[in-house]
Short mmCIF file of C-alpha atoms and ligand atoms in Angstrom, two decimals:
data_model
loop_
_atom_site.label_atom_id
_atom_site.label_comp_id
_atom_site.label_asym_id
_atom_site.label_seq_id
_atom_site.Cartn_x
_atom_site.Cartn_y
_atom_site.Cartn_z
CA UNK F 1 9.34 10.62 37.11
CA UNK F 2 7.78 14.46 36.73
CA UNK F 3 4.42 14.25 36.02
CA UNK F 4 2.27 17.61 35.73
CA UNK F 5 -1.86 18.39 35.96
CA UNK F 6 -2.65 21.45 33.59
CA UNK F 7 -5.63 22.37 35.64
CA UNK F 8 -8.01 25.71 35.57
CA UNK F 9 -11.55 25.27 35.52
CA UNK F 10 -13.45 23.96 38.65
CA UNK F 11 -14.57 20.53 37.38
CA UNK F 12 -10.95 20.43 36.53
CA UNK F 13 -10.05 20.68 40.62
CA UNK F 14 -12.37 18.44 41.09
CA UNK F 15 -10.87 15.71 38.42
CA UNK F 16 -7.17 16.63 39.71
CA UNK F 17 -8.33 16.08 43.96
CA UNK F 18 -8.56 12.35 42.52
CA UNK F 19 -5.80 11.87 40.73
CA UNK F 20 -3.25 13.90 42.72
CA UNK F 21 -3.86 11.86 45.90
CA UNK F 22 -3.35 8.28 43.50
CA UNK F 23 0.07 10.23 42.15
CA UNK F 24 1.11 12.02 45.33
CA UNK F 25 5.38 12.15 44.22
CA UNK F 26 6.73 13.44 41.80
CA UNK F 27 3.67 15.31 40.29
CA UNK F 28 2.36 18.46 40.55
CA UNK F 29 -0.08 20.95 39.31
CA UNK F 30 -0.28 24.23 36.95
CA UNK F 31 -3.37 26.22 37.60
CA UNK F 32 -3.82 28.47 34.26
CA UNK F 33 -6.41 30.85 35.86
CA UNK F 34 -9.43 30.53 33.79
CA UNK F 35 -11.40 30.20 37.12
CA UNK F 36 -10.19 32.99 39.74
CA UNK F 37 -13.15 33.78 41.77
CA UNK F 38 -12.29 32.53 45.14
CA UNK F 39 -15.64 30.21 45.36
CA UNK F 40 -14.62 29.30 41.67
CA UNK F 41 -11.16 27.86 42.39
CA UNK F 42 -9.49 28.69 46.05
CA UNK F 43 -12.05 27.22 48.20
CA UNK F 44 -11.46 23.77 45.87
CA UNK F 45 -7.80 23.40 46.77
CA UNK F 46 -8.44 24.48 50.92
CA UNK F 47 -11.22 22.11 51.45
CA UNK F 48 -10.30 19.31 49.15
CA UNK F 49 -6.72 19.02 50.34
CA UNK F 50 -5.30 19.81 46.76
CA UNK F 51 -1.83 20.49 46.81
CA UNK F 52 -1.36 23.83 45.95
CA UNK F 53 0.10 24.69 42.40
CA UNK F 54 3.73 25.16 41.40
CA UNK F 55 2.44 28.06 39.07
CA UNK F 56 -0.36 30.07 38.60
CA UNK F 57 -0.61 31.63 34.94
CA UNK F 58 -3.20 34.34 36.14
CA UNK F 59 -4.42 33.46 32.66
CA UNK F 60 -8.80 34.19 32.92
CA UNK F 61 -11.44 36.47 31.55
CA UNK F 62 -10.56 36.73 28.03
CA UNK F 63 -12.29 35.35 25.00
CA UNK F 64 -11.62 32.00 23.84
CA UNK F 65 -9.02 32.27 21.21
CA UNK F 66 -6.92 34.75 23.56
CA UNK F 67 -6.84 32.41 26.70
CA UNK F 68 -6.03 29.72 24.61
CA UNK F 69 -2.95 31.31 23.05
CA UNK F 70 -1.77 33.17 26.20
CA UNK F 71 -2.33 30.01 27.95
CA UNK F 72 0.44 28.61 25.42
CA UNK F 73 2.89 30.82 25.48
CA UNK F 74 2.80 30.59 29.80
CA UNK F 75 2.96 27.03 29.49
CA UNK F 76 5.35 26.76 26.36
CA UNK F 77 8.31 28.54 29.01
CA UNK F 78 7.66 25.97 31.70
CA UNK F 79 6.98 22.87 29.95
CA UNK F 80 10.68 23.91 28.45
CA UNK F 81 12.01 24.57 31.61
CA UNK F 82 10.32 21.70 33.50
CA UNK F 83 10.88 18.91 30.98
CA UNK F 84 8.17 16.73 32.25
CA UNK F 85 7.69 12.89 31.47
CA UNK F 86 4.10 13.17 31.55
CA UNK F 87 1.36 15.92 31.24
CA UNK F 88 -2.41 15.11 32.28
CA UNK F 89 -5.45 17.26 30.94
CA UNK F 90 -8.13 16.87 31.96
CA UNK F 91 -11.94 17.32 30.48
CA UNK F 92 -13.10 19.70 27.45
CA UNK F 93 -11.84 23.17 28.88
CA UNK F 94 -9.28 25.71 26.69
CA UNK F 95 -6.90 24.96 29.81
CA UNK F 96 -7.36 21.52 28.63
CA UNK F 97 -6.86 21.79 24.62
CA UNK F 98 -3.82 24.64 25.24
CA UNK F 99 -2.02 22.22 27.49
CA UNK F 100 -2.53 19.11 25.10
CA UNK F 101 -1.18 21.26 22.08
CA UNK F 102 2.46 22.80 23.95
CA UNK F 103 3.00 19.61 25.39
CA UNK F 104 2.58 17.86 21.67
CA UNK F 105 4.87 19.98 19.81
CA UNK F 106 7.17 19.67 22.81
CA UNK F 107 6.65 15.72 22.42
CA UNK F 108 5.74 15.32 25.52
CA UNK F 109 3.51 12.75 26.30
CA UNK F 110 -0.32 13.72 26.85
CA UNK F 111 -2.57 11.80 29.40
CA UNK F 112 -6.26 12.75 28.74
CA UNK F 113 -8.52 12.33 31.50
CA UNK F 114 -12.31 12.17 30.04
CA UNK F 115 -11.48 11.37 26.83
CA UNK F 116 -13.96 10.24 24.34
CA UNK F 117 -16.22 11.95 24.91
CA UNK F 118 -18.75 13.80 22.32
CA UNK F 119 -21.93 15.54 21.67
CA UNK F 120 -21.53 15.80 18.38
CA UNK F 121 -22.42 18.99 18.52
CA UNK F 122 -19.29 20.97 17.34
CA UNK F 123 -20.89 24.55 18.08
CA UNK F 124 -20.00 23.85 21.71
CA UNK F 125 -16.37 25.58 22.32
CA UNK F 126 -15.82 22.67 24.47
CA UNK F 127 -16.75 19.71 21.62
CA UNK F 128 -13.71 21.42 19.65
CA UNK F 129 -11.09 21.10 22.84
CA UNK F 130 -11.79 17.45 23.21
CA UNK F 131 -11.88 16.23 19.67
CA UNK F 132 -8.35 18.02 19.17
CA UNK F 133 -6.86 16.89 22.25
CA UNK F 134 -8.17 13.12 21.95
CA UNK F 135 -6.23 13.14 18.51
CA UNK F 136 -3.00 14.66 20.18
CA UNK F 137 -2.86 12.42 23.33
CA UNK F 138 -0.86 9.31 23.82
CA UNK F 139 -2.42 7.99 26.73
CA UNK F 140 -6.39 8.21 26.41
CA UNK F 141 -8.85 7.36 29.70
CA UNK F 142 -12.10 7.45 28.88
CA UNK F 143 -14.98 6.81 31.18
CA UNK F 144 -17.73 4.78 29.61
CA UNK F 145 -17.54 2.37 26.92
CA UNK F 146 -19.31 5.02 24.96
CA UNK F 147 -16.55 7.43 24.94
CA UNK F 148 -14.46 4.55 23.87
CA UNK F 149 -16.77 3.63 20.92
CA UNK F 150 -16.26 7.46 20.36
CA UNK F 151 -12.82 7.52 19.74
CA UNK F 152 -12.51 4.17 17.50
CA UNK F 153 -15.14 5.58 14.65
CA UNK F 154 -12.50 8.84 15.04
CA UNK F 155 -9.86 5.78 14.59
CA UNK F 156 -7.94 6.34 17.66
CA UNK F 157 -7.27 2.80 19.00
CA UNK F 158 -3.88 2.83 20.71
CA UNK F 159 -3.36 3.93 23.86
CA UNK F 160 -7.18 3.63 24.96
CA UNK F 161 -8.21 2.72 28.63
CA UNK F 162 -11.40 2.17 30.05
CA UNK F 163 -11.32 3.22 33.72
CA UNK F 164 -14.34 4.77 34.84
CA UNK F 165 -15.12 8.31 35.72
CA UNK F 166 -12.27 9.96 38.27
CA UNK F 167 -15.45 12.23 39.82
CA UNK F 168 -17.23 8.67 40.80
CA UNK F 169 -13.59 8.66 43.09
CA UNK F 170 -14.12 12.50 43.94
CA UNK F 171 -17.54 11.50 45.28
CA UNK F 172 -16.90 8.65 47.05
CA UNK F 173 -13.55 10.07 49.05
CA UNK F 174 -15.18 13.64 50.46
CA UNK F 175 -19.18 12.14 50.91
CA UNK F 176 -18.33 11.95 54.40
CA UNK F 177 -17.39 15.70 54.37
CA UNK F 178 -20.71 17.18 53.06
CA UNK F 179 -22.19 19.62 54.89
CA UNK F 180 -25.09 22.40 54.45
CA UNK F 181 -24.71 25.47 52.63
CA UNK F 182 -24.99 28.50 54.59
CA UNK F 183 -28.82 29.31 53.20
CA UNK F 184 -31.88 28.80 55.35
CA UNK F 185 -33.05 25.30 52.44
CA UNK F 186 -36.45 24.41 52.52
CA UNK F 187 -37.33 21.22 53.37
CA UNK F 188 -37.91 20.14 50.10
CA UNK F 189 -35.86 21.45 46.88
CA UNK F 190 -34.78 20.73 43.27
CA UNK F 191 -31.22 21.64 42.48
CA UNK F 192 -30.44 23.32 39.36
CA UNK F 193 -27.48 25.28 37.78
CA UNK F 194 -26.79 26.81 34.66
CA UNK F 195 -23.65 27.67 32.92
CA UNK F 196 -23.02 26.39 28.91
CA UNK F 197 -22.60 29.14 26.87
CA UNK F 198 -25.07 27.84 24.83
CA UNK F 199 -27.60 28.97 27.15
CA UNK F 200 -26.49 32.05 28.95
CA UNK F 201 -25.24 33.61 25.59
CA UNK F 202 -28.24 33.58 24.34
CA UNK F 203 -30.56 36.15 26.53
CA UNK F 204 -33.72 34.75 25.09
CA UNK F 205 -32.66 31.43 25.56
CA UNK F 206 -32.30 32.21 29.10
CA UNK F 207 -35.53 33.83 29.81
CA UNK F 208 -37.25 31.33 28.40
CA UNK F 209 -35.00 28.87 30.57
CA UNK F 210 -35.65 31.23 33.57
CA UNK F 211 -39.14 31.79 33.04
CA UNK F 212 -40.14 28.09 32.57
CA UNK F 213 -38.58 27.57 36.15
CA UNK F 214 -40.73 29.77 37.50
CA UNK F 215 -43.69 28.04 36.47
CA UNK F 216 -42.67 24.76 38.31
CA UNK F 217 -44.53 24.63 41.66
CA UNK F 218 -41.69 23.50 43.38
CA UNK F 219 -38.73 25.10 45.29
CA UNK F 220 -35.59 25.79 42.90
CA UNK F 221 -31.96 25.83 44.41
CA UNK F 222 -29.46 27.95 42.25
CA UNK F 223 -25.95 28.16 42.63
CA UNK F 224 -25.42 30.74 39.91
CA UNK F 225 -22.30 30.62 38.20
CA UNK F 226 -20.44 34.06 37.57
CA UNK F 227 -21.05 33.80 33.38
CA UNK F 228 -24.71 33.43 34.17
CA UNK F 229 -24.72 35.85 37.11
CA UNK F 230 -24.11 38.58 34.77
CA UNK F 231 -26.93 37.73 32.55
CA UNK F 232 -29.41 37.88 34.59
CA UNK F 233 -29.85 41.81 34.69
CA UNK F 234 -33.05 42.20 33.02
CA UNK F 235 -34.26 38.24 33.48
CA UNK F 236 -37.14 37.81 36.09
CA UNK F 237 -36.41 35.46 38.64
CA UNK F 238 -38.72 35.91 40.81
CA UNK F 239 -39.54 33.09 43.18
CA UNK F 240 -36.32 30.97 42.75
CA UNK F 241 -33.80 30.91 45.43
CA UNK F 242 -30.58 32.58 43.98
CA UNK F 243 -26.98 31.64 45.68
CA UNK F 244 -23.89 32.18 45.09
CA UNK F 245 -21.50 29.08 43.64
CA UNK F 246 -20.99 26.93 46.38
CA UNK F 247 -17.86 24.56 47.91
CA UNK F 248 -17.97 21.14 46.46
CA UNK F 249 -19.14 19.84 50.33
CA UNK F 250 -21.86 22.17 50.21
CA UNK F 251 -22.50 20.79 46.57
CA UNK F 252 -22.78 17.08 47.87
CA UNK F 253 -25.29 17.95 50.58
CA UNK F 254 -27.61 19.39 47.99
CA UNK F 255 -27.02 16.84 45.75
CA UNK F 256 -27.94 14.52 48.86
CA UNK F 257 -30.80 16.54 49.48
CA UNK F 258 -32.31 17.52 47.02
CA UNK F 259 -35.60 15.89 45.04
CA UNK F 260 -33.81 15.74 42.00
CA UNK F 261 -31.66 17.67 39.27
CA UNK F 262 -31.95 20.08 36.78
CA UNK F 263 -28.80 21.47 35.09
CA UNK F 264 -26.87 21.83 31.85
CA UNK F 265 -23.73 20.80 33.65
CA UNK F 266 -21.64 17.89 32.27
CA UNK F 267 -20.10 17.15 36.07
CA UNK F 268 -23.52 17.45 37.46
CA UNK F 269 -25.06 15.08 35.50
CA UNK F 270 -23.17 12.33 36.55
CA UNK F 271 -23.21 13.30 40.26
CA UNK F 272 -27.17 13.33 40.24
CA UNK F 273 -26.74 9.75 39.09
CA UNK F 274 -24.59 8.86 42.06
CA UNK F 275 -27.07 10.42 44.10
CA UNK F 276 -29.37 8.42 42.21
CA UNK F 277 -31.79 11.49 41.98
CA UNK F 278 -33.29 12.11 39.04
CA UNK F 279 -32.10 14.42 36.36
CA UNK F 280 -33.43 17.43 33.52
CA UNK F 281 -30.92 18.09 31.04
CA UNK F 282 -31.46 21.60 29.56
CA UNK F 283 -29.26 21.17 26.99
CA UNK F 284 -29.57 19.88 23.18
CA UNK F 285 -27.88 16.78 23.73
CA UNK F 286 -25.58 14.79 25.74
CA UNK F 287 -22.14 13.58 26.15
CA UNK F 288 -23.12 10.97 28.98
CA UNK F 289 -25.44 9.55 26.72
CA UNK F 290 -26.15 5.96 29.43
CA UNK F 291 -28.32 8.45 31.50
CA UNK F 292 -30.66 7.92 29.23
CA UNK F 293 -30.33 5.14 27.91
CA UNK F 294 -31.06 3.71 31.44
CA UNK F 295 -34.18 5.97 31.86
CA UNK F 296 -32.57 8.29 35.03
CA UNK F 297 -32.50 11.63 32.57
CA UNK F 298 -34.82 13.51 30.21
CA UNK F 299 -32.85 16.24 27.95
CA UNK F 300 -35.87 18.79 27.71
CA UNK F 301 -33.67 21.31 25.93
CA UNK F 302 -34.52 24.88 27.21
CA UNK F 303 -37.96 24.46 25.79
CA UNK F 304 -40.52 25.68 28.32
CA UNK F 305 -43.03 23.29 27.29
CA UNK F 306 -40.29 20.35 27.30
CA UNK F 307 -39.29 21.38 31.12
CA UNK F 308 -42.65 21.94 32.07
CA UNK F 309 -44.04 18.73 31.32
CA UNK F 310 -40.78 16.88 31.96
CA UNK F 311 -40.73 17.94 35.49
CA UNK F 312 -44.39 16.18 35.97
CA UNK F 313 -43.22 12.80 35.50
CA UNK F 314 -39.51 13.60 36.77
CA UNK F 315 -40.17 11.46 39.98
CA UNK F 316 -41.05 8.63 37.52
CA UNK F 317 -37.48 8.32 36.41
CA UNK F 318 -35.02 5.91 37.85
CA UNK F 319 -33.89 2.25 38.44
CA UNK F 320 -30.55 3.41 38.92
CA UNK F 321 -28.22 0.29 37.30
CA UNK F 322 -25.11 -0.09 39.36
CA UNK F 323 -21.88 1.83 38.18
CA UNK F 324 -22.34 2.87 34.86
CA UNK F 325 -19.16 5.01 35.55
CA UNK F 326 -16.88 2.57 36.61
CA UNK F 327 -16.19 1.16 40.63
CA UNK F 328 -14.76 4.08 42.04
CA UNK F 329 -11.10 3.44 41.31
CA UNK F 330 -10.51 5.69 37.98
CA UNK F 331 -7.76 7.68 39.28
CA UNK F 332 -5.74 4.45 40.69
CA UNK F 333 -5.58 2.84 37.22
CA UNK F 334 -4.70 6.20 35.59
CA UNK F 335 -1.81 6.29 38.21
CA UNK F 336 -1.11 2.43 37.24
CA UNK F 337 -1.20 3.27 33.41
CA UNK F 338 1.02 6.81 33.76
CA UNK F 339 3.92 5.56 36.58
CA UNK F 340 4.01 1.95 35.80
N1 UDP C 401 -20.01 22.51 41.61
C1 UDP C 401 -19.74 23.02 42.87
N2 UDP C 401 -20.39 24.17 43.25
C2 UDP C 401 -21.30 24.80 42.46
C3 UDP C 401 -21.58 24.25 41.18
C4 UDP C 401 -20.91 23.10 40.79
O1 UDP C 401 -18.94 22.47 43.64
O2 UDP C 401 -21.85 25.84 42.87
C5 UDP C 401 -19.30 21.28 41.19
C6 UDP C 401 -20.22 20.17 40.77
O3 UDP C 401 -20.62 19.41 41.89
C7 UDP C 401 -19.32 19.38 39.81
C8 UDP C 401 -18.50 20.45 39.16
O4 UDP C 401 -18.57 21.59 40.03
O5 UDP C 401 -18.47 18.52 40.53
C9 UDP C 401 -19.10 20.77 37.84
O6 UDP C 401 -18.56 21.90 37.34
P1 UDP C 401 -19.28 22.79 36.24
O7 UDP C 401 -20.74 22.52 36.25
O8 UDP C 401 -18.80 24.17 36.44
O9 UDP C 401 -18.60 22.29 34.89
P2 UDP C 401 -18.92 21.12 33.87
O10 UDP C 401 -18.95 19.83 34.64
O11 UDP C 401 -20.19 21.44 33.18
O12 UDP C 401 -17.76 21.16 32.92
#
């Protein structure tokens, strides 16, 4: 069997560090390039172990509709050349949507890792990749009964498995590994990060973001992602501790660490759960929508007045119920489903 991982975000690595250890023969990866920063994407694959890809498209920076098609017509020439039995996508990126669409038309069969999922919100570039690659894949793991619900009112039925979320795996495998970041931490922090575009296209959106932090009389932990980075020109931030992305050990010792979590990240949200540390979500809505139904999460938007008063009671949150995203196992049942 040939089995390839169209990988190229960083949540992506993450995903694929799980899977690629339950499939270690006859798979391998294809890294488009969307992420190229080495604390993006390099420092993923040295300290997680992941086997290094067959290809690298080189395929990043360009606006959505351009990465998408370039991504295409890279992986249109290999898929051809390749002829694989299986292709796995993972999560919402255009890495994700680009490789579900060659490998349909080349009738290939599609795995989708994280399928199912939905905010409903269909502004979000990432809403639009996994709607059109839930409806193009043939085998469909989804992580919550949610996501599942998801896809049956979209009437995809067939090929459906509820596994549980392959990052649950991701944490559990490299806890032992975490270590400190190399920043003098306070003794007591709140993580946060920032990255949808819905927030750090908008400048006012982000100052208002920004400035509300800045209000909150505790000590803020930052790992700034490269999109937001280059926002933040004429936004004060004053006061908050400012790092560079870190390596997903360094990530689990904050997570570890911290008090608890404010971020619009979809990956993050789940880990502060596994943490069991409470969690902000500065977003409109969510796709991991059992976070609050169980009372661990408050979405408080980017509304100052929201994440102000939000962040009073955020120690209030949490009886964290007992594997809401499965037992740990995710990516040995996807191997079970995909190699038989
Ligand atoms: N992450 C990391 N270092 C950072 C920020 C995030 O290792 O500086 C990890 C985080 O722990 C999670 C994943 O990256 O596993 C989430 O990726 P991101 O927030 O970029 O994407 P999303 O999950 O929102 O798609």
């Amino acid at each position: 069997m040939k089995i390839i991982s169209i990988v190229g975000a960083r949540p992506q690595f993450i995903k694929a560090a799980a899977v690629a250890r339950a499939i270690p023969e006859g798979h391998f990866l294809i890294h488009t390039g969307q992420h190229y920063d080495a604390n993006m994407s390099d420092i993923f694959f040295e300290e997680m172990e992941i086997p290094k890809p067959k290809y690298n498209l080189g395929i990043g920076g360009c606006p959505q509709a351009a990465m998408t098609g370039r991504i295409m017509e890279a992986l249109e020439e290999i898929l051809v050349q390749e002829k694989p039995d299986t292709v796995i996508v993972y999560g919402d990126t255009n890495s994700t949507m680009a490789g579900a669409l060659v490998a349909s038309k080349l009738h290939t069969p599609i795995a989708h890792v994280e399928a199912g999922l939905r905010s409903f919100n269909r502004k979000m570039p990432e809403e639009i990749n996994r709607v059109v690659t839930d409806h193009v894949s043939n085998l469909l793991f989804a992580p919550t009964q949610a996501a599942i619900d998801n896809l049956k009112n979209e009437g995809i039925t067939k090929g459906v498995h509820l596994v549980g979320d392959v990052m649950y795996d991701t944490t559990l495998f490299y806890k032992k590994k975490m270590r400190p970041p190399k920043v003098k931490l306070p003794k007591e922090f709140y993580l946060c990060t920032i990255h949808r575009q819905e927030n750090t296209d908008d400048i006012e959106k982000l100052k208002s973001i920004f400035a509300a932090l800045r209000e909150l009389p505790d000590q803020i932990i930052l790992p700034l992602h490269p999109r937001t980075r280059k926002m933040l020109q004429n936004i004060d931030t004053q006061g908050l501790t400012l790092i560079e992305p870190v390596g997903y050990f360094e990530m689990l010792y904050l997570l570890e660490n911290c008090k608890a979590v404010l971020t619009d990240s979809g990956g993050l949200q789940k880990e502060s759960y596994f943490f069991g540390k409470p969690l902000l979500i500065l977003r409109e809505e969510t796709e991991w929508i059992e976070l609050i139904q169980c009372k661990v999460a408050h979405i408080v938007r980017n509304d100052p007045i929201d994440i102000q008063s939000k962040f009073k009671q955020i120690q209030a949150l949490g009886r964290f119920p007992a594997n809401l995203y499965g037992q740990g196992n995710a990516s040995n049942l996807i191997a079970k489903y995909i190699c038989g």
